[in-house]
Amino acid sequence: MKILLLNGPNLALLGTREPQIYGTDTLDSIVAAVKARGAELGAEVAHLQSDAEGALVAALGRAARTCDGVVINPAAYTHCSVALHDALLACGLPAVEVHLSNVYRREGYRHESLTAGACIGQVTGFGPYGYIMALEALVREIRRREGR
Ligand code: DQA
C-alpha cells in the first residue's frame, strides 16, 4: 500500500514557527514518525511539502496513478483553495485532512475548510500525533474498501 503525505505552505518552518500554537517538533521528525508507523502498518509513505498550491495539485494528480490514499495538511490553503478541493476529488483517492492546531478554537476564517468536504475525515488539534491518527484511519479505510 502506498500513501502520499502532503504538507502545505509554511509547514517546512515547523519547530520554530509559532511554537505556542504548533509546538516544537520539526516537519522532518513528524514525517519520520509517520513513515515509521506506516512501515508497521504495511504502508509505504511518500512525502511532499510545498508552499505552492500548483505543486500540491500536481502531486495529487500523480498520486491518482501511483498511490492508494492521501494524508494532507493543506495549511492555509485549507481555507481558500477550490483548486485543492477539486484535485482531492479528481484524484479519486481516499484522503484524511490533518491540522496540528484545533482550527475551530482559532480565528473565524480558519473555521471553514474548503478541502475537508473532499476528504473522508478530518483530524484537528492533536499536534503531531494527529498525523499518526490520520494515517491509521486512512489505512483502516483503504483495507475496509478492499474487503480485507
Ligand atoms: C494548520 C492550520 C491552518 O489554519 C494554518 O494556516 C496552518 C497550519 C495546522 O496544522 O494547524 O498553516 O493547517
Short mmCIF file of C-alpha atoms and ligand atoms in Angstrom, two decimals:
data_model
loop_
_atom_site.label_atom_id
_atom_site.label_comp_id
_atom_site.label_asym_id
_atom_site.label_seq_id
_atom_site.Cartn_x
_atom_site.Cartn_y
_atom_site.Cartn_z
CA MET A 1 0.00 0.00 0.00
CA LYS A 2 1.31 3.46 -0.91
CA ILE A 3 0.29 6.62 0.91
CA LEU A 4 1.06 10.19 -0.13
CA LEU A 5 1.70 12.59 2.76
CA LEU A 6 1.23 16.20 1.64
CA ASN A 7 2.10 19.29 3.65
CA GLY A 8 1.21 22.79 2.52
CA PRO A 9 2.63 26.29 2.95
CA ASN A 10 4.81 27.32 5.90
CA LEU A 11 4.90 23.83 7.38
CA ALA A 12 8.60 23.50 6.49
CA LEU A 13 9.12 26.05 9.29
CA LEU A 14 7.67 23.78 11.99
CA GLY A 15 9.93 23.70 15.02
CA THR A 16 10.39 27.47 15.09
CA ARG A 17 7.07 28.68 13.62
CA GLU A 18 4.75 29.99 16.36
CA PRO A 19 5.71 27.16 18.75
CA GLN A 20 2.98 28.20 21.20
CA ILE A 21 0.48 27.10 18.51
CA TYR A 22 2.30 24.42 16.50
CA GLY A 23 4.76 23.02 19.06
CA THR A 24 8.48 22.46 18.62
CA ASP A 25 8.60 19.27 16.54
CA THR A 26 10.17 19.77 13.12
CA LEU A 27 8.49 18.63 9.92
CA ASP A 28 11.33 16.13 9.40
CA SER A 29 10.61 14.48 12.75
CA ILE A 30 6.87 14.35 12.05
CA VAL A 31 7.46 12.81 8.61
CA ALA A 32 9.89 10.25 10.10
CA ALA A 33 7.26 9.24 12.69
CA VAL A 34 4.55 8.86 10.01
CA LYS A 35 6.88 6.76 7.83
CA ALA A 36 7.79 4.54 10.80
CA ARG A 37 4.13 3.98 11.73
CA GLY A 38 3.36 3.36 8.06
CA ALA A 39 6.03 0.65 7.93
CA GLU A 40 4.44 -1.04 10.96
CA LEU A 41 1.08 -0.95 9.18
CA GLY A 42 2.48 -2.22 5.87
CA ALA A 43 2.17 1.15 4.15
CA GLU A 44 4.93 2.96 2.27
CA VAL A 45 4.67 6.71 2.86
CA ALA A 46 5.96 9.23 0.29
CA HIS A 47 6.17 12.86 1.43
CA LEU A 48 5.99 16.24 -0.28
CA GLN A 49 5.90 19.69 1.33
CA SER A 50 5.29 22.68 -0.88
CA ASP A 51 4.40 26.32 -0.39
CA ALA A 52 2.92 26.34 -3.90
CA GLU A 53 -0.72 25.43 -4.48
CA GLY A 54 0.01 24.18 -8.01
CA ALA A 55 2.70 21.77 -6.80
CA LEU A 56 0.23 20.25 -4.33
CA VAL A 57 -2.42 19.95 -7.06
CA ALA A 58 0.09 18.30 -9.40
CA ALA A 59 1.18 15.85 -6.69
CA LEU A 60 -2.44 14.77 -6.21
CA GLY A 61 -2.73 14.25 -9.97
CA ARG A 62 0.32 11.96 -9.97
CA ALA A 63 -0.92 10.14 -6.86
CA ALA A 64 -4.09 9.13 -8.71
CA ARG A 65 -1.95 6.64 -10.69
CA THR A 66 0.59 5.67 -8.04
CA CYS A 67 -0.96 5.79 -4.55
CA ASP A 68 -3.79 4.25 -2.55
CA GLY A 69 -4.58 7.19 -0.27
CA VAL A 70 -3.57 10.65 0.94
CA VAL A 71 -2.88 12.30 4.29
CA ILE A 72 -2.91 16.06 3.76
CA ASN A 73 -2.31 19.14 5.86
CA PRO A 74 -3.24 21.84 3.34
CA ALA A 75 -2.29 24.53 5.91
CA ALA A 76 -3.62 27.97 4.87
CA TYR A 77 -4.92 26.56 1.55
CA THR A 78 -7.49 24.69 3.65
CA HIS A 79 -9.42 27.90 3.99
CA CYS A 80 -9.24 29.23 0.44
CA SER A 81 -8.34 26.63 -2.19
CA VAL A 82 -11.06 25.44 -4.54
CA ALA A 83 -8.22 24.00 -6.66
CA LEU A 84 -7.12 21.65 -3.86
CA HIS A 85 -10.72 20.66 -3.15
CA ASP A 86 -11.14 19.78 -6.83
CA ALA A 87 -7.79 17.96 -7.00
CA LEU A 88 -8.70 15.83 -3.98
CA LEU A 89 -11.92 14.78 -5.68
CA ALA A 90 -10.26 14.37 -9.09
CA CYS A 91 -7.57 12.01 -7.81
CA GLY A 92 -10.30 9.64 -6.65
CA LEU A 93 -8.32 8.53 -3.60
CA PRO A 94 -9.48 8.42 0.00
CA ALA A 95 -7.86 11.32 1.88
CA VAL A 96 -7.70 12.42 5.51
CA GLU A 97 -7.16 16.08 6.40
CA VAL A 98 -4.99 16.88 9.41
CA HIS A 99 -4.22 20.05 11.34
CA LEU A 100 -1.79 20.40 14.20
CA SER A 101 -3.86 23.08 15.90
CA ASN A 102 -7.59 22.96 16.61
CA VAL A 103 -8.68 25.29 13.82
CA TYR A 104 -12.14 25.64 15.42
CA ARG A 105 -10.66 27.30 18.51
CA ARG A 106 -8.85 29.90 16.41
CA GLU A 107 -9.77 32.85 14.17
CA GLY A 108 -13.12 32.67 12.44
CA TYR A 109 -11.56 32.49 8.97
CA ARG A 110 -10.00 29.15 9.97
CA HIS A 111 -13.37 27.62 10.81
CA GLU A 112 -14.20 26.92 7.19
CA SER A 113 -12.36 24.15 5.36
CA LEU A 114 -12.82 24.01 1.60
CA THR A 115 -10.83 20.77 1.48
CA ALA A 116 -12.39 18.71 4.30
CA GLY A 117 -15.52 18.07 2.24
CA ALA A 118 -13.37 16.28 -0.33
CA CYS A 119 -11.85 14.04 2.38
CA ILE A 120 -13.22 11.06 4.28
CA GLY A 121 -12.49 12.84 7.57
CA GLN A 122 -10.53 15.46 9.44
CA VAL A 123 -8.24 15.33 12.48
CA THR A 124 -7.59 18.67 14.16
CA GLY A 125 -5.97 19.79 17.40
CA PHE A 126 -3.82 16.84 18.43
CA GLY A 127 -0.44 18.20 17.33
CA PRO A 128 1.96 15.83 15.56
CA TYR A 129 0.04 12.81 16.86
CA GLY A 130 -2.83 13.90 14.60
CA TYR A 131 -0.76 12.74 11.61
CA ILE A 132 -0.50 9.25 13.12
CA MET A 133 -4.24 9.22 13.81
CA ALA A 134 -4.92 10.31 10.22
CA LEU A 135 -2.63 7.59 8.81
CA GLU A 136 -4.17 4.86 10.95
CA ALA A 137 -7.71 5.90 9.98
CA LEU A 138 -6.77 6.07 6.30
CA VAL A 139 -5.08 2.63 6.24
CA ARG A 140 -8.08 1.13 8.01
CA GLU A 141 -10.46 2.70 5.49
CA ILE A 142 -8.41 1.51 2.47
CA ARG A 143 -8.40 -2.04 3.88
CA ARG A 144 -12.15 -1.85 4.52
CA ARG A 145 -12.76 -0.78 0.92
CA GLU A 146 -10.56 -3.59 -0.35
CA GLY A 147 -12.53 -6.03 1.81
CA ARG A 148 -9.56 -7.12 3.94
C1 DQA B 1 -2.74 24.42 10.13
C2 DQA B 1 -3.90 25.36 10.45
C3 DQA B 1 -4.08 26.39 9.35
O1 DQA B 1 -5.17 27.28 9.67
C4 DQA B 1 -2.83 27.23 9.20
O2 DQA B 1 -2.96 28.13 8.11
C5 DQA B 1 -1.59 26.40 9.04
C6 DQA B 1 -1.45 25.18 9.86
C7 DQA B 1 -2.46 23.43 11.28
O3 DQA B 1 -1.80 22.42 11.02
O4 DQA B 1 -2.87 23.67 12.43
O5 DQA B 1 -0.67 26.77 8.35
O6 DQA B 1 -3.08 23.66 8.99
#
